[in-house]
């Protein structure tokens, strides 16, 4: 499976919550710009919750990525699921099955995020596309 990596920028914007969820959750709009072999913009929604125990939290997010992957144009959806268990992080980001459009139809894969010194964000994306092995 091909694997690519590169930098990305992310902007998080707080959003209003349902009144019953206030104080329990945080909601953010995601805006990203991917560079490298993935030349794309994405928009998404994130819902997060913290607990009374420091270092324990969870989040889920969906984002639509639109652009070019190794020169093939289209869009796809990413599903995020993240947990912090007393400071131990676990993050899963996968392509939503059958969400690829255009030249990215049939895309599958997993993404990892690496936040480096100084706060720079990088992605690693292992993917499969029909006809590209």
PDB file of C-alpha atoms in Angstrom:
ATOM      1  CA  UNK A   1       0.000   0.000   0.000  1.00  0.00           C
ATOM      2  CA  UNK A   2       1.323   3.465  -0.781  1.00  0.00           C
ATOM      3  CA  UNK A   3       2.183   5.619   2.213  1.00  0.00           C
ATOM      4  CA  UNK A   4       2.574   9.382   2.027  1.00  0.00           C
ATOM      5  CA  UNK A   5       3.292  12.069   4.559  1.00  0.00           C
ATOM      6  CA  UNK A   6       3.390  15.820   4.751  1.00  0.00           C
ATOM      7  CA  UNK A   7       2.500  18.876   6.768  1.00  0.00           C
ATOM      8  CA  UNK A   8      -0.948  20.266   7.384  1.00  0.00           C
ATOM      9  CA  UNK A   9      -2.405  23.316   9.043  1.00  0.00           C
ATOM     10  CA  UNK A  10      -5.533  23.143  11.166  1.00  0.00           C
ATOM     11  CA  UNK A  11      -7.874  25.820  12.477  1.00  0.00           C
ATOM     12  CA  UNK A  12     -10.386  24.957  15.222  1.00  0.00           C
ATOM     13  CA  UNK A  13     -13.368  27.257  15.736  1.00  0.00           C
ATOM     14  CA  UNK A  14     -15.683  26.802  18.751  1.00  0.00           C
ATOM     15  CA  UNK A  15     -19.322  26.172  17.814  1.00  0.00           C
ATOM     16  CA  UNK A  16     -22.556  26.329  19.835  1.00  0.00           C
ATOM     17  CA  UNK A  17     -23.855  23.205  21.553  1.00  0.00           C
ATOM     18  CA  UNK A  18     -27.305  21.828  22.214  1.00  0.00           C
ATOM     19  CA  UNK A  19     -28.386  23.329  25.561  1.00  0.00           C
ATOM     20  CA  UNK A  20     -28.526  19.905  27.265  1.00  0.00           C
ATOM     21  CA  UNK A  21     -24.886  19.212  26.287  1.00  0.00           C
ATOM     22  CA  UNK A  22     -23.387  22.461  27.603  1.00  0.00           C
ATOM     23  CA  UNK A  23     -20.728  21.859  30.231  1.00  0.00           C
ATOM     24  CA  UNK A  24     -20.310  18.226  29.152  1.00  0.00           C
ATOM     25  CA  UNK A  25     -18.995  18.608  25.608  1.00  0.00           C
ATOM     26  CA  UNK A  26     -17.061  20.942  23.365  1.00  0.00           C
ATOM     27  CA  UNK A  27     -17.883  21.334  19.681  1.00  0.00           C
ATOM     28  CA  UNK A  28     -15.464  22.647  17.061  1.00  0.00           C
ATOM     29  CA  UNK A  29     -15.483  23.330  13.333  1.00  0.00           C
ATOM     30  CA  UNK A  30     -12.343  21.993  11.620  1.00  0.00           C
ATOM     31  CA  UNK A  31     -10.634  23.690   8.684  1.00  0.00           C
ATOM     32  CA  UNK A  32      -7.467  22.040   7.355  1.00  0.00           C
ATOM     33  CA  UNK A  33      -5.011  22.461   4.515  1.00  0.00           C
ATOM     34  CA  UNK A  34      -2.937  19.376   3.583  1.00  0.00           C
ATOM     35  CA  UNK A  35       0.345  19.715   1.665  1.00  0.00           C
ATOM     36  CA  UNK A  36       2.677  17.213   0.017  1.00  0.00           C
ATOM     37  CA  UNK A  37       1.307  14.259  -1.956  1.00  0.00           C
ATOM     38  CA  UNK A  38      -2.122  15.125  -0.508  1.00  0.00           C
ATOM     39  CA  UNK A  39      -2.946  18.593  -1.837  1.00  0.00           C
ATOM     40  CA  UNK A  40      -6.349  19.194  -0.277  1.00  0.00           C
ATOM     41  CA  UNK A  41      -8.584  21.253   1.953  1.00  0.00           C
ATOM     42  CA  UNK A  42     -10.958  19.748   4.473  1.00  0.00           C
ATOM     43  CA  UNK A  43     -13.904  20.878   6.542  1.00  0.00           C
ATOM     44  CA  UNK A  44     -15.325  18.989   9.475  1.00  0.00           C
ATOM     45  CA  UNK A  45     -17.016  18.820  12.854  1.00  0.00           C
ATOM     46  CA  UNK A  46     -15.526  17.620  16.137  1.00  0.00           C
ATOM     47  CA  UNK A  47     -17.257  16.755  19.404  1.00  0.00           C
ATOM     48  CA  UNK A  48     -15.066  16.351  22.514  1.00  0.00           C
ATOM     49  CA  UNK A  49     -15.584  15.559  26.186  1.00  0.00           C
ATOM     50  CA  UNK A  50     -13.302  15.773  29.189  1.00  0.00           C
ATOM     51  CA  UNK A  51     -13.685  14.034  32.530  1.00  0.00           C
ATOM     52  CA  UNK A  52     -12.976  14.948  36.141  1.00  0.00           C
ATOM     53  CA  UNK A  53      -9.732  12.922  35.907  1.00  0.00           C
ATOM     54  CA  UNK A  54      -6.849  14.974  34.481  1.00  0.00           C
ATOM     55  CA  UNK A  55      -5.582  13.546  31.191  1.00  0.00           C
ATOM     56  CA  UNK A  56      -8.756  11.609  30.388  1.00  0.00           C
ATOM     57  CA  UNK A  57     -10.955  12.695  27.474  1.00  0.00           C
ATOM     58  CA  UNK A  58     -12.472  11.574  24.198  1.00  0.00           C
ATOM     59  CA  UNK A  59     -13.353  12.990  20.815  1.00  0.00           C
ATOM     60  CA  UNK A  60     -15.010  12.041  17.560  1.00  0.00           C
ATOM     61  CA  UNK A  61     -14.906  13.941  14.287  1.00  0.00           C
ATOM     62  CA  UNK A  62     -15.903  13.707  10.648  1.00  0.00           C
ATOM     63  CA  UNK A  63     -14.212  15.668   7.900  1.00  0.00           C
ATOM     64  CA  UNK A  64     -14.599  15.931   4.140  1.00  0.00           C
ATOM     65  CA  UNK A  65     -11.264  16.113   2.311  1.00  0.00           C
ATOM     66  CA  UNK A  66     -11.401  17.638  -1.179  1.00  0.00           C
ATOM     67  CA  UNK A  67      -8.399  17.911  -3.523  1.00  0.00           C
ATOM     68  CA  UNK A  68      -5.760  15.669  -5.085  1.00  0.00           C
ATOM     69  CA  UNK A  69      -4.072  12.531  -3.728  1.00  0.00           C
ATOM     70  CA  UNK A  70      -0.912  11.717  -5.699  1.00  0.00           C
ATOM     71  CA  UNK A  71      -2.402  13.720  -8.582  1.00  0.00           C
ATOM     72  CA  UNK A  72      -5.815  11.984  -8.537  1.00  0.00           C
ATOM     73  CA  UNK A  73      -8.658  14.449  -7.901  1.00  0.00           C
ATOM     74  CA  UNK A  74     -11.741  13.867  -5.805  1.00  0.00           C
ATOM     75  CA  UNK A  75     -12.983  13.883  -2.240  1.00  0.00           C
ATOM     76  CA  UNK A  76     -13.399  11.455   0.647  1.00  0.00           C
ATOM     77  CA  UNK A  77     -14.533  11.381   4.278  1.00  0.00           C
ATOM     78  CA  UNK A  78     -12.358  10.737   7.323  1.00  0.00           C
ATOM     79  CA  UNK A  79     -13.728   9.423  10.634  1.00  0.00           C
ATOM     80  CA  UNK A  80     -11.739  10.225  13.808  1.00  0.00           C
ATOM     81  CA  UNK A  81     -12.004   8.466  17.166  1.00  0.00           C
ATOM     82  CA  UNK A  82      -9.646   9.587  19.927  1.00  0.00           C
ATOM     83  CA  UNK A  83      -9.197   8.684  23.582  1.00  0.00           C
ATOM     84  CA  UNK A  84      -6.929   9.945  26.332  1.00  0.00           C
ATOM     85  CA  UNK A  85      -6.715   7.555  29.277  1.00  0.00           C
ATOM     86  CA  UNK A  86      -4.843   9.389  32.038  1.00  0.00           C
ATOM     87  CA  UNK A  87      -2.447  10.831  29.495  1.00  0.00           C
ATOM     88  CA  UNK A  88      -2.126   7.769  27.242  1.00  0.00           C
ATOM     89  CA  UNK A  89      -3.374   8.694  23.768  1.00  0.00           C
ATOM     90  CA  UNK A  90      -5.113   6.415  21.278  1.00  0.00           C
ATOM     91  CA  UNK A  91      -6.211   7.840  17.924  1.00  0.00           C
ATOM     92  CA  UNK A  92      -7.839   6.120  14.958  1.00  0.00           C
ATOM     93  CA  UNK A  93      -8.516   7.969  11.692  1.00  0.00           C
ATOM     94  CA  UNK A  94      -9.966   5.958   8.803  1.00  0.00           C
ATOM     95  CA  UNK A  95     -11.457   6.637   5.396  1.00  0.00           C
ATOM     96  CA  UNK A  96     -15.226   6.110   5.534  1.00  0.00           C
ATOM     97  CA  UNK A  97     -15.962   3.147   3.209  1.00  0.00           C
ATOM     98  CA  UNK A  98     -17.379   4.092  -0.208  1.00  0.00           C
ATOM     99  CA  UNK A  99     -16.923   7.828   0.446  1.00  0.00           C
ATOM    100  CA  UNK A 100     -14.367   8.424  -2.337  1.00  0.00           C
ATOM    101  CA  UNK A 101     -15.531  10.469  -5.332  1.00  0.00           C
ATOM    102  CA  UNK A 102     -14.053  11.263  -8.742  1.00  0.00           C
ATOM    103  CA  UNK A 103     -10.649   9.688  -9.277  1.00  0.00           C
ATOM    104  CA  UNK A 104     -10.621   8.675  -5.590  1.00  0.00           C
ATOM    105  CA  UNK A 105     -13.572   6.313  -5.906  1.00  0.00           C
ATOM    106  CA  UNK A 106     -12.816   3.080  -4.045  1.00  0.00           C
ATOM    107  CA  UNK A 107     -10.272   4.740  -1.715  1.00  0.00           C
ATOM    108  CA  UNK A 108      -9.557   3.064   1.619  1.00  0.00           C
ATOM    109  CA  UNK A 109      -6.928   3.867   4.202  1.00  0.00           C
ATOM    110  CA  UNK A 110      -5.779   5.024   7.609  1.00  0.00           C
ATOM    111  CA  UNK A 111      -4.201   8.290   8.690  1.00  0.00           C
ATOM    112  CA  UNK A 112      -1.944   9.089  11.616  1.00  0.00           C
ATOM    113  CA  UNK A 113      -1.236  12.552  13.002  1.00  0.00           C
ATOM    114  CA  UNK A 114       2.100  13.621  14.440  1.00  0.00           C
ATOM    115  CA  UNK A 115       2.429  16.903  16.339  1.00  0.00           C
ATOM    116  CA  UNK A 116       6.089  17.835  16.447  1.00  0.00           C
ATOM    117  CA  UNK A 117       8.175  20.277  18.429  1.00  0.00           C
ATOM    118  CA  UNK A 118       6.798  23.784  18.130  1.00  0.00           C
ATOM    119  CA  UNK A 119       3.282  22.479  17.370  1.00  0.00           C
ATOM    120  CA  UNK A 120       3.809  21.667  13.665  1.00  0.00           C
ATOM    121  CA  UNK A 121       1.241  19.104  12.428  1.00  0.00           C
ATOM    122  CA  UNK A 122       2.131  16.273  10.032  1.00  0.00           C
ATOM    123  CA  UNK A 123       0.055  13.427   8.575  1.00  0.00           C
ATOM    124  CA  UNK A 124       1.009   9.901   7.499  1.00  0.00           C
ATOM    125  CA  UNK A 125      -1.558   8.345   5.183  1.00  0.00           C
ATOM    126  CA  UNK A 126      -1.493   4.697   4.149  1.00  0.00           C
ATOM    127  CA  UNK A 127      -4.073   4.102   1.441  1.00  0.00           C
ATOM    128  CA  UNK A 128      -5.282   1.821  -1.326  1.00  0.00           C
ATOM    129  CA  UNK A 129      -6.941   2.797  -4.586  1.00  0.00           C
ATOM    130  CA  UNK A 130      -8.190   0.438  -7.295  1.00  0.00           C
ATOM    131  CA  UNK A 131      -5.467   0.242  -9.953  1.00  0.00           C
ATOM    132  CA  UNK A 132      -2.748   1.695  -7.670  1.00  0.00           C
ATOM    133  CA  UNK A 133      -0.836  -0.867  -5.632  1.00  0.00           C
TER     134      UNK A 133
END
